[in-house]
Amino acid sequence: MLAFFNTPYEMSLILSRIQFAANISFHILFPTINIALCWILLFFKIRFNQTQDQSWLKVYRFWVRIFALTFAIGVVSGITMSFQFGTNWPGYMETVGNIAGPLLGYEVLTAFFLEASFLSIMLFGMDRVSNRVHTLATLLVAIGTSLSAFWILALDSWMQTPAGFEMRDGVAYVTSWFDVVFNPSMPYRLAHMVLASALTAAFLISGISAYRLLKGDNKNSVKYALNFSVLFAAIIIPIQIFVGDLHGLNTFKHQPAKVAAMEGVWETEKGAPLLLFAIPDEKTRENHFEVAIPYMASLILTHDQHGEIQGLNEFIGEHPPVAPVFFSFRIMVGIGMAMLLCAWLCSYLFVIKKQYPTWSLRLLVVMTFSGWLATLAGWYVTEIGRQPYLVTGVLKTKDAVTSTPAEHIALSLTLYISLYVFLLIAYVRTLYVMADRAVKLEQGSQSTTTSPILDNNQPAMES
Amino acid sequence: MNDVTVDWLPVVFIALTCLSLVVYAILDGYDLGVGVLLPLDSQSQRDSMIYSIGPFWDANETWLVLAIGLILIAFPKAHSIIFQALYLPTALMLAGLILRGVSFDFRTKAPSKNKAQWDLAFKTGSLIATLCQGYMLGRYVTGFSDSTFALAFCLLSAICVTAAYSFIGATWLVMKSEGKLQKRAAKWAIIANIFLAIGIIGVSIANLLFDTSVMEKWLSFPQVILLVPLTILFGFMFVTTHIYLKKVPFEHDLGCWYPFACGVCVFLLCFAGLAYSYFPYIVPMQLDIYQAASARDSLMIIFIGSIIVLPMIIGYTIFAYKVFWGKTSKLSY
């Protein structure tokens, strides 16, 4: 099948793209959980400080270990990214390094060290520092994860909607740092991502907690975690839908080709229908099997049912591959809707009925990793949607790629993919092992203030 | 801005890069070394060893991100030349770092029966990472030459860098542990110390042979005089460490920090030597820092951030070390 690629160069390009996609897809799963999980941990810790209720501390201790595991995988998979720029995309830094460099630099300087240094105090320091310093360490780690998200999303948004620079001899030079950082899509993308993280963490917590309840673990700490996460998700999800809509409008304004691919609109039209389902065909440039709501797409995007949406045919050669963007978008929205229904239903059960029937717990278990799927789908929409550009209008992906031989990339790609598959399975499995282990512990009999150890032969302190 | 007035920036950035590289080599060096030395015959010693690096490895590894980040940011051309030339060892090193980084957490959280396997993964990952880093250093020093002699040198370098990390890791354990483990660590340190000495001599000679300008820098008068006190210093540290380690444990653990401190000195001196040899080149014999540097305005932006943030980083790093000061005890969540 490789005969399809005419030159070794094309093969390096396609393999580098697959490798980058694999790396970033794997990497993002972990910060997606942790950006919000850390603030949630801070909430648990503060609740404990206020109430002195040991159950809050147990929730904290159970989830801080998952935070640590998630963080470790996030860190090590993130290091790969910083090497990739040079190994696979040398043209990227050579063209826009003057902008990407400082943003990445500030991420390392302001976020990485802060997180890594205080994480150890957060994890192992509870009996070595005062309670106040321990809470402060949690706060600092939370600030670190958020700062990290801030810088990375500033850079990614700049690549989507570049601003505040000028090109001289094919190299980007900054004219306004403010415009670079707060480029047109940055606030929307940041808000959308932070909320996505909140939802991912909330559904993870509710899923694992529901799993523990189903296994007969009736400790207060489990119920606290479940109630909190269900209500939290129920509040966040409508906000996310609202922000997502604003983000869409912003994309419509700045990246019309991406929106045309998301909506599957080929010809520029007024009063475009909203496609619930279709199979876009880039060869014939039309959709098959359309199921549509008339005028809705125009109404949503232009707030006028006869508003005009530019079609893909106006961007031939300059628009992204249609099918992956089109389907990813529908998967993201579909999962979002499922999350809305699930969170509201469970909140209703909790607030009005005061109990969760078994089927609702099972539903939450099924939804445990829904946040991952929605976030990945969302990132595919935004990142594939930027193609064929790496930096919109400035640098095409194919112009940034390495001259490294394709065989080498094939080797490294195989190495990474096998490692990722292995780690993903190990991670998910370990979450359930940790939950199972927590279930087995005697309810309430453990004193959580003594110094339990990390060793799993004596799983003394999990809630 | 006029170029002459701002051209101190590439120098500052190469200094910052070297600083983070050497801090990385020392800090992640000892925890990689501990990983390489992980004994397969004693679960309790493995646990103690891992507890001794538990609170630190994460922040230690961040110095690599900073160092690579600085090269990427400040010298993007050098970054792409170096890391395209080192494509495969880089990928393999990253796989090693990933494996060890996750093993650390998985070993206590995965099913208990898998613990020994995760320990093995930790050891293997650490070993892959140190061998690759040594090999990459060798490739770099030989200007990415593909001659048989150069490749043989790279293999020697891989072994010696692993020995250097093992040395600093073993001396870290001498400092942080007690009893049987401390004695065992001292034995490891003695062996690693010998390899380290061979490595330093080997790399120094090769360094001189591969690049005539390097030879000129060291062997012409009056710099050549410098070699005398340097050799004496290295010799002194080697011998005293060796004698000390033979006699471990001392009463009241007197001077348990001494071998580690010598290790730190050796690392600093070797880095200073390398930096002196190649300055102002960032890719040996090919590209100097002035040619490779990014726009000075962008460098300025990071420079300002760095001088504000770096002292804070150093401050809270010291705080974190103080919190976990002293002999290792079991880690508690």
Short mmCIF file of N, CA, C and O in Angstrom, two decimals, chain A residues 366-406:
data_model
loop_
_atom_site.label_atom_id
_atom_site.label_comp_id
_atom_site.label_asym_id
_atom_site.label_seq_id
_atom_site.Cartn_x
_atom_site.Cartn_y
_atom_site.Cartn_z
N VAL A 366 -20.64 3.37 32.64
CA VAL A 366 -20.47 3.38 31.18
C VAL A 366 -19.89 4.72 30.73
O VAL A 366 -19.06 4.78 29.82
N MET A 367 -20.28 5.79 31.40
CA MET A 367 -19.87 7.13 30.98
C MET A 367 -18.50 7.54 31.56
O MET A 367 -18.06 8.66 31.35
N THR A 368 -17.83 6.64 32.28
CA THR A 368 -16.59 7.02 32.97
C THR A 368 -15.61 7.78 32.08
O THR A 368 -15.08 8.82 32.46
N PHE A 369 -15.38 7.26 30.89
CA PHE A 369 -14.37 7.87 30.02
C PHE A 369 -14.98 8.68 28.88
O PHE A 369 -14.31 8.96 27.88
N SER A 370 -16.25 9.06 29.05
CA SER A 370 -16.90 9.84 27.99
C SER A 370 -16.16 11.15 27.72
O SER A 370 -16.08 11.62 26.60
N GLY A 371 -15.61 11.73 28.80
CA GLY A 371 -14.89 12.98 28.62
C GLY A 371 -13.70 12.83 27.68
O GLY A 371 -13.42 13.70 26.86
N TRP A 372 -13.00 11.72 27.80
CA TRP A 372 -11.86 11.46 26.91
C TRP A 372 -12.29 11.45 25.45
O TRP A 372 -11.65 12.07 24.60
N LEU A 373 -13.39 10.72 25.19
CA LEU A 373 -13.83 10.58 23.80
C LEU A 373 -14.24 11.94 23.24
O LEU A 373 -13.86 12.32 22.12
N ALA A 374 -15.01 12.68 24.03
CA ALA A 374 -15.48 13.98 23.54
C ALA A 374 -14.30 14.93 23.32
O ALA A 374 -14.24 15.64 22.31
N THR A 375 -13.36 14.92 24.25
CA THR A 375 -12.21 15.82 24.12
C THR A 375 -11.37 15.46 22.90
O THR A 375 -10.98 16.33 22.11
N LEU A 376 -11.11 14.17 22.72
CA LEU A 376 -10.33 13.74 21.56
C LEU A 376 -11.04 14.14 20.27
O LEU A 376 -10.42 14.72 19.36
N ALA A 377 -12.34 13.86 20.21
CA ALA A 377 -13.09 14.20 19.01
C ALA A 377 -13.02 15.71 18.76
O ALA A 377 -12.81 16.17 17.64
N GLY A 378 -13.15 16.47 19.85
CA GLY A 378 -13.09 17.93 19.72
C GLY A 378 -11.74 18.39 19.19
O GLY A 378 -11.65 19.26 18.32
N TRP A 379 -10.68 17.78 19.70
CA TRP A 379 -9.35 18.17 19.23
C TRP A 379 -9.14 17.77 17.77
O TRP A 379 -8.46 18.46 17.02
N TYR A 380 -9.72 16.65 17.37
CA TYR A 380 -9.59 16.27 15.96
C TYR A 380 -10.29 17.30 15.08
O TYR A 380 -9.78 17.67 14.02
N VAL A 381 -11.46 17.75 15.52
CA VAL A 381 -12.16 18.78 14.75
C VAL A 381 -11.24 19.99 14.58
O VAL A 381 -11.03 20.49 13.49
N THR A 382 -10.67 20.44 15.69
CA THR A 382 -9.93 21.69 15.63
C THR A 382 -8.58 21.53 14.93
O THR A 382 -8.16 22.40 14.15
N GLU A 383 -7.90 20.41 15.17
CA GLU A 383 -6.55 20.26 14.61
C GLU A 383 -6.56 19.76 13.16
O GLU A 383 -5.83 20.28 12.32
N ILE A 384 -7.39 18.77 12.87
CA ILE A 384 -7.49 18.34 11.47
C ILE A 384 -8.14 19.47 10.68
O ILE A 384 -7.79 19.73 9.54
N GLY A 385 -9.04 20.18 11.35
CA GLY A 385 -9.74 21.30 10.69
C GLY A 385 -8.81 22.42 10.27
O GLY A 385 -9.18 23.27 9.47
N ARG A 386 -7.60 22.47 10.84
CA ARG A 386 -6.65 23.52 10.48
C ARG A 386 -5.86 23.17 9.23
O ARG A 386 -5.26 24.03 8.60
N GLN A 387 -5.88 21.90 8.85
CA GLN A 387 -5.12 21.46 7.68
C GLN A 387 -5.66 22.17 6.43
O GLN A 387 -6.81 22.54 6.41
N PRO A 388 -4.88 22.31 5.39
CA PRO A 388 -3.51 21.82 5.21
C PRO A 388 -2.46 22.69 5.88
O PRO A 388 -1.27 22.52 5.61
N TYR A 389 -2.90 23.61 6.72
CA TYR A 389 -1.94 24.51 7.36
C TYR A 389 -1.51 24.02 8.72
O TYR A 389 -2.31 23.44 9.46
N LEU A 390 -0.27 24.34 9.06
CA LEU A 390 0.20 24.15 10.42
C LEU A 390 -0.09 25.45 11.17
O LEU A 390 -0.60 25.44 12.28
N VAL A 391 0.25 26.54 10.53
CA VAL A 391 -0.14 27.86 11.04
C VAL A 391 -0.98 28.50 9.94
O VAL A 391 -0.48 28.74 8.83
N THR A 392 -2.24 28.72 10.26
CA THR A 392 -3.19 29.17 9.24
C THR A 392 -2.64 30.31 8.38
O THR A 392 -2.26 31.36 8.90
N GLY A 393 -2.58 30.07 7.07
CA GLY A 393 -2.18 31.10 6.13
C GLY A 393 -0.69 31.40 6.13
O GLY A 393 -0.21 32.19 5.32
N VAL A 394 0.08 30.80 7.04
CA VAL A 394 1.50 31.14 7.17
C VAL A 394 2.39 29.98 6.76
O VAL A 394 3.35 30.13 6.00
N LEU A 395 2.08 28.80 7.26
CA LEU A 395 2.97 27.66 7.08
C LEU A 395 2.15 26.40 6.84
O LEU A 395 1.31 26.05 7.67
N LYS A 396 2.41 25.74 5.69
CA LYS A 396 1.69 24.49 5.44
C LYS A 396 2.42 23.33 6.12
O LYS A 396 3.65 23.34 6.24
N THR A 397 1.64 22.36 6.54
CA THR A 397 2.20 21.22 7.25
C THR A 397 3.32 20.56 6.45
O THR A 397 4.37 20.22 6.98
N LYS A 398 3.10 20.41 5.15
CA LYS A 398 4.09 19.70 4.34
C LYS A 398 5.40 20.47 4.21
O LYS A 398 6.42 19.89 3.89
N ASP A 399 5.35 21.79 4.48
CA ASP A 399 6.58 22.58 4.37
C ASP A 399 7.41 22.57 5.65
O ASP A 399 8.49 23.16 5.69
N ALA A 400 6.88 21.96 6.69
CA ALA A 400 7.60 21.98 7.97
C ALA A 400 8.26 20.67 8.29
O ALA A 400 9.00 20.55 9.25
N VAL A 401 7.99 19.65 7.45
CA VAL A 401 8.35 18.30 7.87
C VAL A 401 9.84 18.00 7.73
O VAL A 401 10.56 18.65 6.97
N THR A 402 10.27 17.00 8.46
CA THR A 402 11.67 16.61 8.55
C THR A 402 12.18 15.93 7.27
O THR A 402 11.39 15.43 6.47
N SER A 403 13.49 15.88 7.14
CA SER A 403 14.06 15.10 6.05
C SER A 403 14.57 13.75 6.57
O SER A 403 15.25 13.02 5.88
N THR A 404 14.24 13.46 7.83
CA THR A 404 14.59 12.15 8.40
C THR A 404 14.02 11.03 7.54
O THR A 404 12.88 11.11 7.10
N PRO A 405 14.81 9.96 7.30
CA PRO A 405 14.31 8.87 6.45
C PRO A 405 13.02 8.26 6.99
O PRO A 405 12.86 8.12 8.21
N ALA A 406 12.13 7.92 6.08
CA ALA A 406 10.83 7.39 6.47
C ALA A 406 10.96 6.13 7.32
O ALA A 406 10.16 5.90 8.23
#
